Tab-separated table of C-alpha atoms and ligand atoms in Angstrom:
chain	number	residue	atom	x	y	z
A	1	UNK	CA	0.000	0.000	0.000
A	2	UNK	CA	2.960	2.319	0.537
A	3	UNK	CA	3.460	2.904	-3.192
A	4	UNK	CA	-0.054	4.245	-3.606
A	5	UNK	CA	-0.018	7.687	-5.201
A	6	UNK	CA	-0.333	10.844	-3.123
A	7	UNK	CA	-1.976	14.018	-4.328
A	8	UNK	CA	1.104	15.284	-6.159
A	9	UNK	CA	1.123	12.180	-8.336
A	10	UNK	CA	-2.517	12.920	-9.111
A	11	UNK	CA	-1.749	16.026	-11.113
A	12	UNK	CA	-1.060	16.223	-14.841
A	13	UNK	CA	2.565	17.047	-13.997
A	14	UNK	CA	2.805	13.275	-13.586
A	15	UNK	CA	2.931	11.908	-17.170
A	16	UNK	CA	1.252	8.656	-16.122
A	17	UNK	CA	-1.703	10.552	-14.642
A	18	UNK	CA	-1.779	12.962	-17.556
A	19	UNK	CA	-2.088	10.128	-20.028
A	20	UNK	CA	-4.709	8.159	-18.107
A	21	UNK	CA	-5.789	9.367	-14.652
A	22	UNK	CA	-7.983	6.332	-14.111
A	23	UNK	CA	-5.248	3.740	-13.707
A	24	UNK	CA	-4.160	5.508	-10.529
A	25	UNK	CA	-7.629	6.544	-9.389
A	26	UNK	CA	-9.027	3.010	-9.819
A	27	UNK	CA	-6.125	1.631	-7.799
A	28	UNK	CA	-6.690	4.115	-5.022
A	29	UNK	CA	-10.426	3.451	-4.907
A	30	UNK	CA	-9.870	-0.313	-4.807
A	31	UNK	CA	-6.993	-0.401	-2.364
A	32	UNK	CA	-7.427	2.636	-0.109
A	33	UNK	CA	-10.506	4.756	-0.845
A	34	UNK	CA	-9.796	7.160	2.030
A	35	UNK	CA	-6.038	7.587	1.775
A	36	UNK	CA	-4.006	9.778	4.115
A	37	UNK	CA	-1.312	11.708	2.263
A	38	UNK	CA	0.983	12.835	5.090
A	39	UNK	CA	3.257	14.916	2.929
A	40	UNK	CA	0.398	17.045	1.570
A	41	UNK	CA	-1.479	16.888	4.877
A	42	UNK	CA	-4.806	15.666	3.583
A	43	UNK	CA	-7.099	12.714	3.014
A	44	UNK	CA	-7.839	11.743	-0.551
A	45	UNK	CA	-11.316	10.312	-1.211
A	46	UNK	CA	-12.123	8.404	-4.403
A	47	UNK	CA	-15.376	6.501	-3.706
A	48	UNK	CA	-18.570	8.027	-5.092
A	49	UNK	CA	-20.558	7.311	-1.916
A	50	UNK	CA	-17.950	8.938	0.328
A	51	UNK	CA	-17.508	11.968	-1.930
A	52	UNK	CA	-21.269	12.519	-2.209
A	53	UNK	CA	-21.668	12.044	1.542
A	54	UNK	CA	-19.063	14.706	2.354
A	55	UNK	CA	-20.360	17.135	-0.286
A	56	UNK	CA	-23.907	16.957	0.995
A	57	UNK	CA	-22.905	17.330	4.663
A	58	UNK	CA	-23.664	21.006	5.250
A	59	UNK	CA	-21.642	21.089	8.480
A	60	UNK	CA	-18.347	20.673	6.578
A	61	UNK	CA	-15.924	23.603	6.411
A	62	UNK	CA	-14.385	25.033	3.255
A	63	UNK	CA	-12.147	27.925	4.249
A	64	UNK	CA	-8.437	26.927	4.151
A	65	UNK	CA	-7.827	29.067	7.258
A	66	UNK	CA	-9.667	26.452	9.289
A	67	UNK	CA	-7.376	23.641	8.176
A	68	UNK	CA	-4.710	22.310	10.548
A	69	UNK	CA	-1.131	23.581	10.096
A	70	UNK	CA	-0.115	20.180	8.680
A	71	UNK	CA	-2.514	20.698	5.748
A	72	UNK	CA	0.203	22.369	3.702
A	73	UNK	CA	-1.343	21.952	0.250
A	74	UNK	CA	-4.737	23.234	1.417
A	75	UNK	CA	-3.179	26.181	3.253
A	76	UNK	CA	-0.769	27.057	0.425
A	77	UNK	CA	-3.487	29.190	-1.118
A	78	UNK	CA	-3.404	31.542	1.896
A	79	UNK	CA	0.150	32.699	1.360
A	80	UNK	CA	0.277	32.747	-2.390
A	81	UNK	CA	-0.544	36.338	-3.339
A	82	UNK	CA	2.031	37.567	-5.849
A	83	UNK	CA	3.760	40.888	-5.442
A	84	UNK	CA	1.958	43.834	-6.998
A	85	UNK	CA	-1.516	42.284	-6.891
A	86	UNK	CA	-3.846	44.978	-5.572
A	87	UNK	CA	-6.512	43.687	-3.213
A	88	UNK	CA	-8.649	46.224	-1.350
A	89	UNK	CA	-9.493	45.500	2.258
A	90	UNK	CA	-13.117	44.660	1.458
A	91	UNK	CA	-12.012	42.234	-1.266
A	92	UNK	CA	-9.784	40.236	1.070
A	93	UNK	CA	-11.025	36.601	1.218
A	94	UNK	CA	-14.400	37.595	-0.200
A	95	UNK	CA	-14.776	34.940	-2.932
A	96	UNK	CA	-17.549	32.471	-2.082
A	97	UNK	CA	-15.620	29.409	-3.291
A	98	UNK	CA	-13.418	29.310	-0.179
A	99	UNK	CA	-15.788	30.851	2.352
A	100	UNK	CA	-17.831	29.450	5.233
A	101	UNK	CA	-21.231	30.200	6.694
A	102	UNK	CA	-22.878	32.537	7.452
A	103	UNK	CA	-20.979	34.859	5.069
A	104	UNK	CA	-20.943	32.329	2.233
A	105	UNK	CA	-24.739	32.199	1.938
A	106	UNK	CA	-25.138	35.918	2.633
A	107	UNK	CA	-23.172	36.528	-0.563
A	108	UNK	CA	-24.068	33.433	-2.583
A	109	UNK	CA	-27.846	33.802	-2.307
A	110	UNK	CA	-28.221	37.186	-4.041
A	111	UNK	CA	-25.653	36.136	-6.669
A	112	UNK	CA	-27.466	32.873	-7.341
A	113	UNK	CA	-30.808	34.675	-7.540
A	114	UNK	CA	-29.473	37.117	-10.138
A	115	UNK	CA	-27.462	34.559	-12.109
A	116	UNK	CA	-30.182	31.901	-12.391
A	117	UNK	CA	-32.672	34.497	-13.624
A	118	UNK	CA	-30.198	35.742	-16.236
A	119	UNK	CA	-29.235	32.251	-17.405
A	120	UNK	CA	-32.894	31.279	-17.811
A	121	UNK	CA	-33.263	33.923	-20.520
A	122	UNK	CA	-29.800	33.852	-22.034
A	123	UNK	CA	-30.190	31.149	-24.692
A	124	UNK	CA	-30.517	33.677	-27.540
A	125	UNK	CA	-27.307	35.422	-26.373
A	126	UNK	CA	-25.420	32.155	-26.108
A	127	UNK	CA	-26.669	31.072	-29.542
A	128	UNK	CA	-25.531	34.356	-31.036
A	129	UNK	CA	-22.036	34.100	-29.523
A	130	UNK	CA	-21.696	30.488	-30.734
A	131	UNK	CA	-22.827	31.461	-34.236
A	132	UNK	CA	-20.416	34.406	-34.415
A	133	UNK	CA	-17.410	32.225	-33.571
A	134	UNK	CA	-18.463	29.491	-35.997
A	135	UNK	CA	-18.901	32.129	-38.724
A	136	UNK	CA	-15.422	33.423	-37.885
A	137	UNK	CA	-13.889	30.056	-38.818
A	138	UNK	CA	-14.900	30.856	-42.389
A	139	UNK	CA	-13.796	28.427	-45.106
A	140	UNK	CA	-10.889	26.878	-43.210
A	141	UNK	CA	-10.577	23.194	-44.046
A	142	UNK	CA	-8.598	22.359	-40.910
A	143	UNK	CA	-8.440	24.296	-37.662
A	144	UNK	CA	-7.806	23.994	-33.941
A	145	UNK	CA	-11.205	23.697	-32.243
A	146	UNK	CA	-9.780	24.905	-28.930
A	147	UNK	CA	-8.344	28.115	-30.314
A	148	UNK	CA	-11.115	28.927	-32.764
A	149	UNK	CA	-14.123	27.889	-30.745
A	150	UNK	CA	-13.954	26.278	-27.283
A	151	UNK	CA	-11.700	28.953	-25.802
A	152	UNK	CA	-13.732	31.764	-27.329
A	153	UNK	CA	-17.358	31.090	-26.460
A	154	UNK	CA	-17.348	31.085	-22.608
A	155	UNK	CA	-15.464	34.373	-22.178
A	156	UNK	CA	-17.753	36.188	-24.600
A	157	UNK	CA	-20.866	34.772	-22.951
A	158	UNK	CA	-19.712	35.915	-19.499
A	159	UNK	CA	-18.705	39.319	-20.897
A	160	UNK	CA	-22.237	39.788	-22.221
A	161	UNK	CA	-23.846	38.640	-18.977
A	162	UNK	CA	-21.661	41.016	-16.972
A	163	UNK	CA	-22.382	43.870	-19.360
A	164	UNK	CA	-18.841	44.492	-20.598
A	165	UNK	CA	-18.911	47.295	-23.174
A	166	UNK	CA	-18.259	46.057	-26.699
A	167	UNK	CA	-15.383	48.489	-27.072
A	168	UNK	CA	-13.643	46.920	-24.058
A	169	UNK	CA	-14.194	43.304	-25.168
A	170	UNK	CA	-10.684	42.773	-26.631
A	171	UNK	CA	-9.126	44.005	-23.366
A	172	UNK	CA	-11.537	41.921	-21.325
A	173	UNK	CA	-10.537	38.808	-23.279
A	174	UNK	CA	-6.904	39.543	-22.548
A	175	UNK	CA	-7.526	40.111	-18.823
A	176	UNK	CA	-9.442	36.866	-18.773
A	177	UNK	CA	-6.521	34.999	-20.340
A	178	UNK	CA	-4.147	36.545	-17.797
A	179	UNK	CA	-6.439	35.915	-14.819
A	180	UNK	CA	-6.558	32.191	-15.548
A	181	UNK	CA	-2.815	32.031	-14.917
A	182	UNK	CA	-3.681	32.536	-11.248
A	183	UNK	CA	-4.804	28.903	-11.249
A	184	UNK	CA	-1.336	27.725	-12.236
A	185	UNK	CA	1.037	27.391	-9.283
A	186	UNK	CA	3.898	26.615	-11.707
A	187	UNK	CA	3.707	29.829	-13.743
A	188	UNK	CA	6.873	31.525	-14.984
A	189	UNK	CA	7.819	35.033	-13.721
A	190	UNK	CA	6.578	36.490	-17.039
A	191	UNK	CA	3.253	34.716	-16.611
A	192	UNK	CA	2.986	36.020	-13.030
A	193	UNK	CA	3.556	39.531	-14.317
A	194	UNK	CA	0.810	39.078	-16.941
A	195	UNK	CA	-1.463	37.610	-14.260
A	196	UNK	CA	-0.973	40.550	-11.866
A	197	UNK	CA	-1.472	43.112	-14.620
A	198	UNK	CA	-4.635	41.375	-15.825
A	199	UNK	CA	-6.217	40.946	-12.381
A	200	UNK	CA	-5.517	44.546	-11.418
A	201	UNK	CA	-7.020	45.813	-14.670
A	202	UNK	CA	-10.032	43.520	-14.318
A	203	UNK	CA	-10.693	44.647	-10.720
A	204	UNK	CA	-10.443	48.306	-11.696
A	205	UNK	CA	-12.787	47.757	-14.634
A	206	UNK	CA	-15.328	45.919	-12.456
A	207	UNK	CA	-15.472	48.905	-10.065
A	208	UNK	CA	-15.861	51.240	-13.032
A	209	UNK	CA	-18.695	49.124	-14.430
A	210	UNK	CA	-20.462	48.943	-11.050
A	211	UNK	CA	-20.330	52.737	-10.690
A	212	UNK	CA	-21.631	53.232	-14.216
A	213	UNK	CA	-24.521	50.821	-13.610
A	214	UNK	CA	-25.423	52.563	-10.361
A	215	UNK	CA	-25.974	55.732	-12.335
A	216	UNK	CA	-27.623	54.044	-15.302
A	217	UNK	CA	-28.718	50.393	-14.908
A	218	UNK	CA	-28.618	48.162	-17.986
A	219	UNK	CA	-29.808	44.653	-18.775
A	220	UNK	CA	-26.911	42.780	-17.102
A	221	UNK	CA	-25.871	41.041	-13.883
A	222	UNK	CA	-23.641	43.906	-12.738
A	223	UNK	CA	-26.771	46.096	-12.656
A	224	UNK	CA	-28.705	43.308	-10.883
A	225	UNK	CA	-26.088	43.171	-8.121
A	226	UNK	CA	-25.828	46.908	-7.454
A	227	UNK	CA	-29.635	47.140	-7.473
A	228	UNK	CA	-29.920	44.246	-4.983
A	229	UNK	CA	-27.350	46.031	-2.813
A	230	UNK	CA	-29.317	49.301	-2.983
A	231	UNK	CA	-32.480	47.387	-2.052
A	232	UNK	CA	-30.825	46.116	1.125
A	233	UNK	CA	-28.805	42.985	0.294
A	234	UNK	CA	-25.888	42.941	2.743
A	235	UNK	CA	-23.018	43.078	0.263
A	236	UNK	CA	-19.949	45.317	0.182
A	237	UNK	CA	-18.622	46.689	-3.088
A	238	UNK	CA	-15.541	44.500	-2.712
A	239	UNK	CA	-17.678	41.385	-2.315
A	240	UNK	CA	-19.680	42.240	-5.425
A	241	UNK	CA	-16.583	42.992	-7.470
A	242	UNK	CA	-14.677	39.869	-6.382
A	243	UNK	CA	-17.599	37.540	-7.019
A	244	UNK	CA	-18.457	39.079	-10.385
A	245	UNK	CA	-14.843	38.366	-11.336
A	246	UNK	CA	-15.311	34.894	-9.833
A	247	UNK	CA	-17.969	34.191	-12.450
A	248	UNK	CA	-15.382	34.787	-15.135
A	249	UNK	CA	-12.531	32.938	-13.471
A	250	UNK	CA	-14.632	29.990	-12.252
A	251	UNK	CA	-16.574	29.607	-15.446
A	252	UNK	CA	-14.203	30.287	-18.247
A	253	UNK	CA	-11.618	27.531	-18.548
A	254	UNK	CA	-13.981	24.950	-17.071
A	255	UNK	CA	-16.616	25.536	-19.745
A	256	UNK	CA	-13.953	25.690	-22.458
A	257	UNK	CA	-12.809	22.250	-21.319
A	258	UNK	CA	-16.342	20.907	-21.216
A	259	UNK	CA	-16.855	21.906	-24.860
A	260	UNK	CA	-13.385	20.737	-25.959
A	261	UNK	CA	-13.582	17.415	-24.088
A	262	UNK	CA	-17.036	16.828	-25.555
A	263	UNK	CA	-15.942	17.356	-29.160
A	264	UNK	CA	-12.911	15.119	-28.603
A	265	UNK	CA	-15.067	12.355	-27.073
A	266	UNK	CA	-17.602	12.475	-29.891
A	267	UNK	CA	-14.885	12.302	-32.536
A	268	UNK	CA	-13.399	9.275	-30.777
A	269	UNK	CA	-16.836	7.655	-30.382
A	270	UNK	CA	-18.587	8.006	-33.769
A	271	UNK	CA	-21.397	5.658	-32.690
A	272	UNK	CA	-22.313	8.090	-29.907
A	273	UNK	CA	-22.131	11.049	-32.298
A	274	UNK	CA	-24.422	9.226	-34.745
A	275	UNK	CA	-26.866	8.625	-31.903
A	276	UNK	CA	-26.875	12.313	-30.965
A	277	UNK	CA	-27.305	13.431	-34.572
A	278	UNK	CA	-30.197	11.011	-35.053
A	279	UNK	CA	-31.895	12.373	-31.949
A	280	UNK	CA	-30.680	15.830	-30.849
A	281	UNK	CA	-33.048	15.677	-27.883
A	282	UNK	CA	-30.358	13.456	-26.298
A	283	UNK	CA	-28.176	16.546	-25.884
A	284	UNK	CA	-28.895	17.055	-22.168
A	285	UNK	CA	-27.882	13.502	-21.283
A	286	UNK	CA	-24.904	13.790	-23.654
A	287	UNK	CA	-23.517	16.820	-21.821
A	288	UNK	CA	-24.058	15.093	-18.455
A	289	UNK	CA	-22.131	12.068	-19.721
A	290	UNK	CA	-19.226	14.264	-20.859
A	291	UNK	CA	-19.218	15.887	-17.402
A	292	UNK	CA	-19.096	12.463	-15.787
A	293	UNK	CA	-16.673	10.786	-18.149
A	294	UNK	CA	-14.145	13.595	-18.623
A	295	UNK	CA	-14.845	16.035	-15.791
A	296	UNK	CA	-13.152	19.424	-16.353
A	297	UNK	CA	-12.340	19.753	-12.624
A	298	UNK	CA	-10.436	17.019	-10.754
A	299	UNK	CA	-11.134	17.768	-7.141
A	300	UNK	CA	-12.781	19.969	-4.592
A	301	UNK	CA	-12.020	20.242	-0.900
A	302	UNK	CA	-13.660	20.187	2.525
A	303	UNK	CA	-12.382	20.355	6.094
A	304	UNK	CA	-13.615	18.219	8.997
A	305	UNK	CA	-15.610	20.483	11.357
A	306	UNK	CA	-15.185	18.064	14.303
A	307	UNK	CA	-13.647	14.709	15.099
A	308	UNK	CA	-15.567	12.315	12.906
A	309	UNK	CA	-15.467	9.205	10.745
A	310	UNK	CA	-15.502	9.393	6.945
A	311	UNK	CA	-15.741	6.241	4.843
A	312	UNK	CA	-14.806	4.195	7.900
A	313	UNK	CA	-11.718	6.287	8.573
A	314	UNK	CA	-11.278	8.379	11.738
A	315	UNK	CA	-10.615	12.055	11.124
A	316	UNK	CA	-9.763	14.882	13.495
A	317	UNK	CA	-11.281	18.347	13.498
A	318	UNK	CA	-9.511	20.651	10.964
A	319	UNK	CA	-8.077	17.814	8.917
A	320	UNK	CA	-8.391	18.434	5.221
A	321	UNK	CA	-10.085	16.271	2.576
A	322	UNK	CA	-9.533	16.333	-1.162
A	323	UNK	CA	-12.542	14.821	-2.894
A	324	UNK	CA	-11.651	13.276	-6.242
A	325	UNK	CA	-14.615	14.211	-8.441
A	326	UNK	CA	-12.928	12.433	-11.343
A	327	UNK	CA	-12.437	9.258	-9.298
A	328	UNK	CA	-15.995	9.346	-7.936
A	329	UNK	CA	-17.395	9.793	-11.437
A	330	UNK	CA	-15.914	6.469	-12.545
A	331	UNK	CA	-16.819	4.420	-9.479
A	332	UNK	CA	-18.350	1.098	-10.628
A	333	UNK	CA	-20.507	1.079	-7.486
A	334	UNK	CA	-22.313	4.151	-8.827
A	335	UNK	CA	-22.030	3.731	-12.604
A	336	UNK	CA	-22.248	0.340	-14.332
A	337	UNK	CA	-19.408	-0.067	-16.848
A	338	UNK	CA	-17.945	3.274	-15.707
A	339	UNK	CA	-15.206	3.518	-18.353
A	340	UNK	CA	-17.713	3.395	-21.188
A	341	UNK	CA	-18.796	6.696	-22.752
A	342	UNK	CA	-22.540	6.255	-23.166
A	343	UNK	CA	-24.757	9.283	-23.749
A	344	UNK	CA	-27.938	7.310	-23.127
A	345	UNK	CA	-26.867	6.399	-19.586
A	346	UNK	CA	-29.703	6.699	-17.065
A	347	UNK	CA	-29.536	7.712	-13.403
A	348	UNK	CA	-25.980	8.970	-13.522
A	349	UNK	CA	-25.599	11.320	-10.561
A	350	UNK	CA	-22.113	12.636	-11.369
A	351	UNK	CA	-20.339	15.062	-9.063
A	352	UNK	CA	-18.526	17.150	-11.700
A	353	UNK	CA	-20.058	20.312	-10.212
A	354	UNK	CA	-19.315	19.371	-6.585
A	355	UNK	CA	-22.373	19.578	-4.338
A	356	UNK	CA	-24.116	20.708	-1.185
A	357	UNK	CA	-23.749	24.331	-0.121
A	358	UNK	CA	-20.945	25.007	-2.621
A	359	UNK	CA	-22.510	23.268	-5.640
A	360	UNK	CA	-21.193	25.120	-8.697
A	361	UNK	CA	-23.285	28.246	-9.057
A	362	UNK	CA	-22.520	28.375	-12.794
A	363	UNK	CA	-23.711	24.852	-13.610
A	364	UNK	CA	-26.901	25.952	-15.425
A	365	UNK	CA	-24.854	28.312	-17.591
A	366	UNK	CA	-22.125	25.750	-18.335
A	367	UNK	CA	-24.767	23.205	-19.327
A	368	UNK	CA	-26.569	25.686	-21.572
A	369	UNK	CA	-23.364	26.780	-23.303
A	370	UNK	CA	-22.234	23.215	-23.931
A	371	UNK	CA	-25.638	22.111	-25.215
A	372	UNK	CA	-25.913	25.025	-27.654
A	373	UNK	CA	-22.258	24.873	-28.727
A	374	UNK	CA	-22.222	21.137	-29.442
A	375	UNK	CA	-25.423	20.987	-31.456
A	376	UNK	CA	-24.392	24.031	-33.495
A	377	UNK	CA	-20.848	22.734	-34.072
A	378	UNK	CA	-21.887	19.300	-35.334
A	379	UNK	CA	-24.644	20.814	-37.453
A	380	UNK	CA	-22.210	23.275	-39.052
A	381	UNK	CA	-19.610	20.555	-39.675
A	382	UNK	CA	-21.434	17.315	-40.488
A	383	UNK	CA	-18.217	15.638	-41.727
A	384	UNK	CA	-15.854	16.851	-39.022
A	385	UNK	CA	-13.063	14.422	-38.105
A	386	UNK	CA	-9.643	14.481	-36.461
A	387	UNK	CA	-7.110	15.997	-38.871
A	388	UNK	CA	-4.749	13.214	-37.834
A	389	UNK	CA	-6.809	10.076	-37.143
A	390	UNK	CA	-4.000	8.658	-34.986
A	391	UNK	CA	-3.711	11.843	-32.926
A	392	UNK	CA	-2.776	11.408	-29.287
A	393	UNK	CA	-4.558	14.002	-27.143
A	394	UNK	CA	-2.372	16.724	-25.669
A	395	UNK	CA	-3.831	17.362	-22.237
A	396	UNK	CA	-2.900	20.612	-20.527
A	397	UNK	CA	-0.643	20.300	-17.485
A	398	UNK	CA	-2.588	22.668	-15.215
A	399	UNK	CA	-3.068	20.827	-11.900
A	400	UNK	CA	-6.618	19.818	-10.992
A	401	UNK	CA	-8.132	20.707	-14.382
A	402	UNK	CA	-8.420	18.504	-17.447
A	403	UNK	CA	-8.703	19.947	-20.899
A	404	UNK	CA	-6.990	19.839	-24.252
A	405	UNK	CA	-4.114	22.032	-25.326
A	406	UNK	CA	-5.262	21.761	-28.934
A	407	UNK	CA	-7.689	19.724	-31.018
A	408	UNK	CA	-7.026	19.982	-34.728
A	409	UNK	CA	-9.892	18.850	-36.948
A	410	UNK	CA	-10.598	18.598	-40.653
A	411	UNK	CA	-13.998	19.578	-41.974
B	501	LIG	C1	-18.203	22.722	-16.919
B	501	LIG	C2	-18.041	23.841	-16.277
B	501	LIG	C3	-17.824	23.932	-14.804
B	501	LIG	C4	-17.371	22.999	-13.910
B	501	LIG	C5	-16.951	21.563	-14.186
B	501	LIG	C6	-17.368	23.627	-12.601
B	501	LIG	C7	-16.994	22.996	-11.427
B	501	LIG	C8	-17.093	23.549	-10.180
B	501	LIG	C9	-16.778	22.871	-8.944
B	501	LIG	C10	-16.277	21.438	-8.835
B	501	LIG	C11	-16.991	23.728	-7.932
B	501	LIG	C12	-16.788	23.448	-6.430
B	501	LIG	C13	-18.058	22.874	-5.853
B	501	LIG	C14	-17.918	22.280	-4.466
B	501	LIG	O1	-16.891	22.487	-3.808
B	501	LIG	O2	-18.862	21.593	-4.045
B	501	LIG	C15	-17.469	24.968	-8.500
B	501	LIG	C16	-17.796	26.084	-7.783
B	501	LIG	C17	-18.079	27.298	-8.362
B	501	LIG	N1	-18.234	27.555	-9.709
B	501	LIG	FE1	-18.127	26.227	-11.214
B	501	LIG	N2	-17.802	24.908	-12.731
B	501	LIG	C18	-18.105	25.148	-14.059
B	501	LIG	C19	-18.621	26.298	-14.601
B	501	LIG	C20	-18.846	27.462	-13.914
B	501	LIG	C21	-19.402	28.674	-14.473
B	501	LIG	C22	-19.877	28.840	-15.920
B	501	LIG	C23	-19.392	29.605	-13.479
B	501	LIG	C24	-19.850	31.041	-13.496
B	501	LIG	C25	-20.717	31.549	-14.329
B	501	LIG	C26	-18.865	28.966	-12.287
B	501	LIG	C27	-18.710	29.574	-11.056
B	501	LIG	C28	-18.470	28.906	-9.873
B	501	LIG	C29	-18.483	29.544	-8.562
B	501	LIG	C30	-18.709	31.036	-8.284
B	501	LIG	C31	-18.253	28.532	-7.623
B	501	LIG	C32	-18.209	28.687	-6.098
B	501	LIG	C33	-19.572	28.295	-5.517
B	501	LIG	C34	-19.590	28.235	-3.999
B	501	LIG	O3	-18.550	27.923	-3.399
B	501	LIG	O4	-20.661	28.496	-3.402
B	501	LIG	N3	-18.551	27.673	-12.591
B	501	LIG	N4	-17.528	24.834	-9.874
């Protein structure tokens, strides 16, 4: 059991994991489903039942500050602010992803209320963005789907929901590209510089947009949030600004990867693509199966709020858990024939969006974007295929995310 992988081997920096994460995850689930990784200071959970149980336990903690000192990987996030990054006092630790109650729900509820309402009526906007990028591909006979399509759609959709002025869209796209580098702990000094510049510009622009919408509300979520604040929602400007940016940072690369992973999977599984084309009403289940089979996010975390037992394993208060969403999504106990990509799968309660109090707030938007993007892409390119039929996928090496570096197709 001693040679079982720890969390550092479960990142794409490990070529074996990068090529096929499931060899290692299956081994862990079979041999030690709640594994203590002493070096990282955490427990690694890979069974679907355990992961779901922890996610839905609303007493669990999330904030890394509450983790024990030994939880070095979990706590690393606390000391990792690069030089030059401007964070106002009221923005400090104000993102809901790593926050606990009661503040988490105080902020999340008005955001969720505004976002869900917007998403419910945003299909025409999403369709328009998808169409514009497909039109932009023009007559090209081969192209990289990531660069020309999957990377482009989510940032433009979020920009429109936030209300970014058209004239600022090119800058916004650049800030978005730079902000994503914040997710990469292995960035070069040049990338850090680009990251800091982008985040500072994005924060300043968000404040500018909020002030403009206070004077003159428009049809966007930035207006919704400042109006909710004026009507009495207990939110500071810093909390609004940080969490509006969180919609971009949390939703951008993840949705890009959902679209990219989906196109890759359909090209590798022509029988499943034929099924979808024959009956486009299967699209909802198809997107759920992509989320299960090739989840864009590897893990999420929780912290034990008291001494307790998880999956038969004793845990002390403040010990940290990494929940392998990818491992849980291929657990044979939850999904018959888990390594088969099957868009007609029934009762497949995947955990790609986490769960419980922190369930991904952007899941309805990610689903909508993927559904619209996939149907439109395969309709536009009925004969699309891999440019090189023997192509080996190049997975990005960003820890805890899984998506393609490039995906070159012929049409
Ligand atoms: C396929 C696309 C996406 C995936 C796989 C994904 C995955 C996740 C996961 C795993 C979590 C953590 C949940 C937990 O700990 O229980 C999360 C949280 C979050 N996501 Fe997403 N996400 C996606 C798209 C989006 C989009 C489009 C947005 C914004 C519009 C977004 C915004 C957020 C936010 C703000 C949180 C924090 C929620 C909280 O802690 O209360 N995500 N997401």
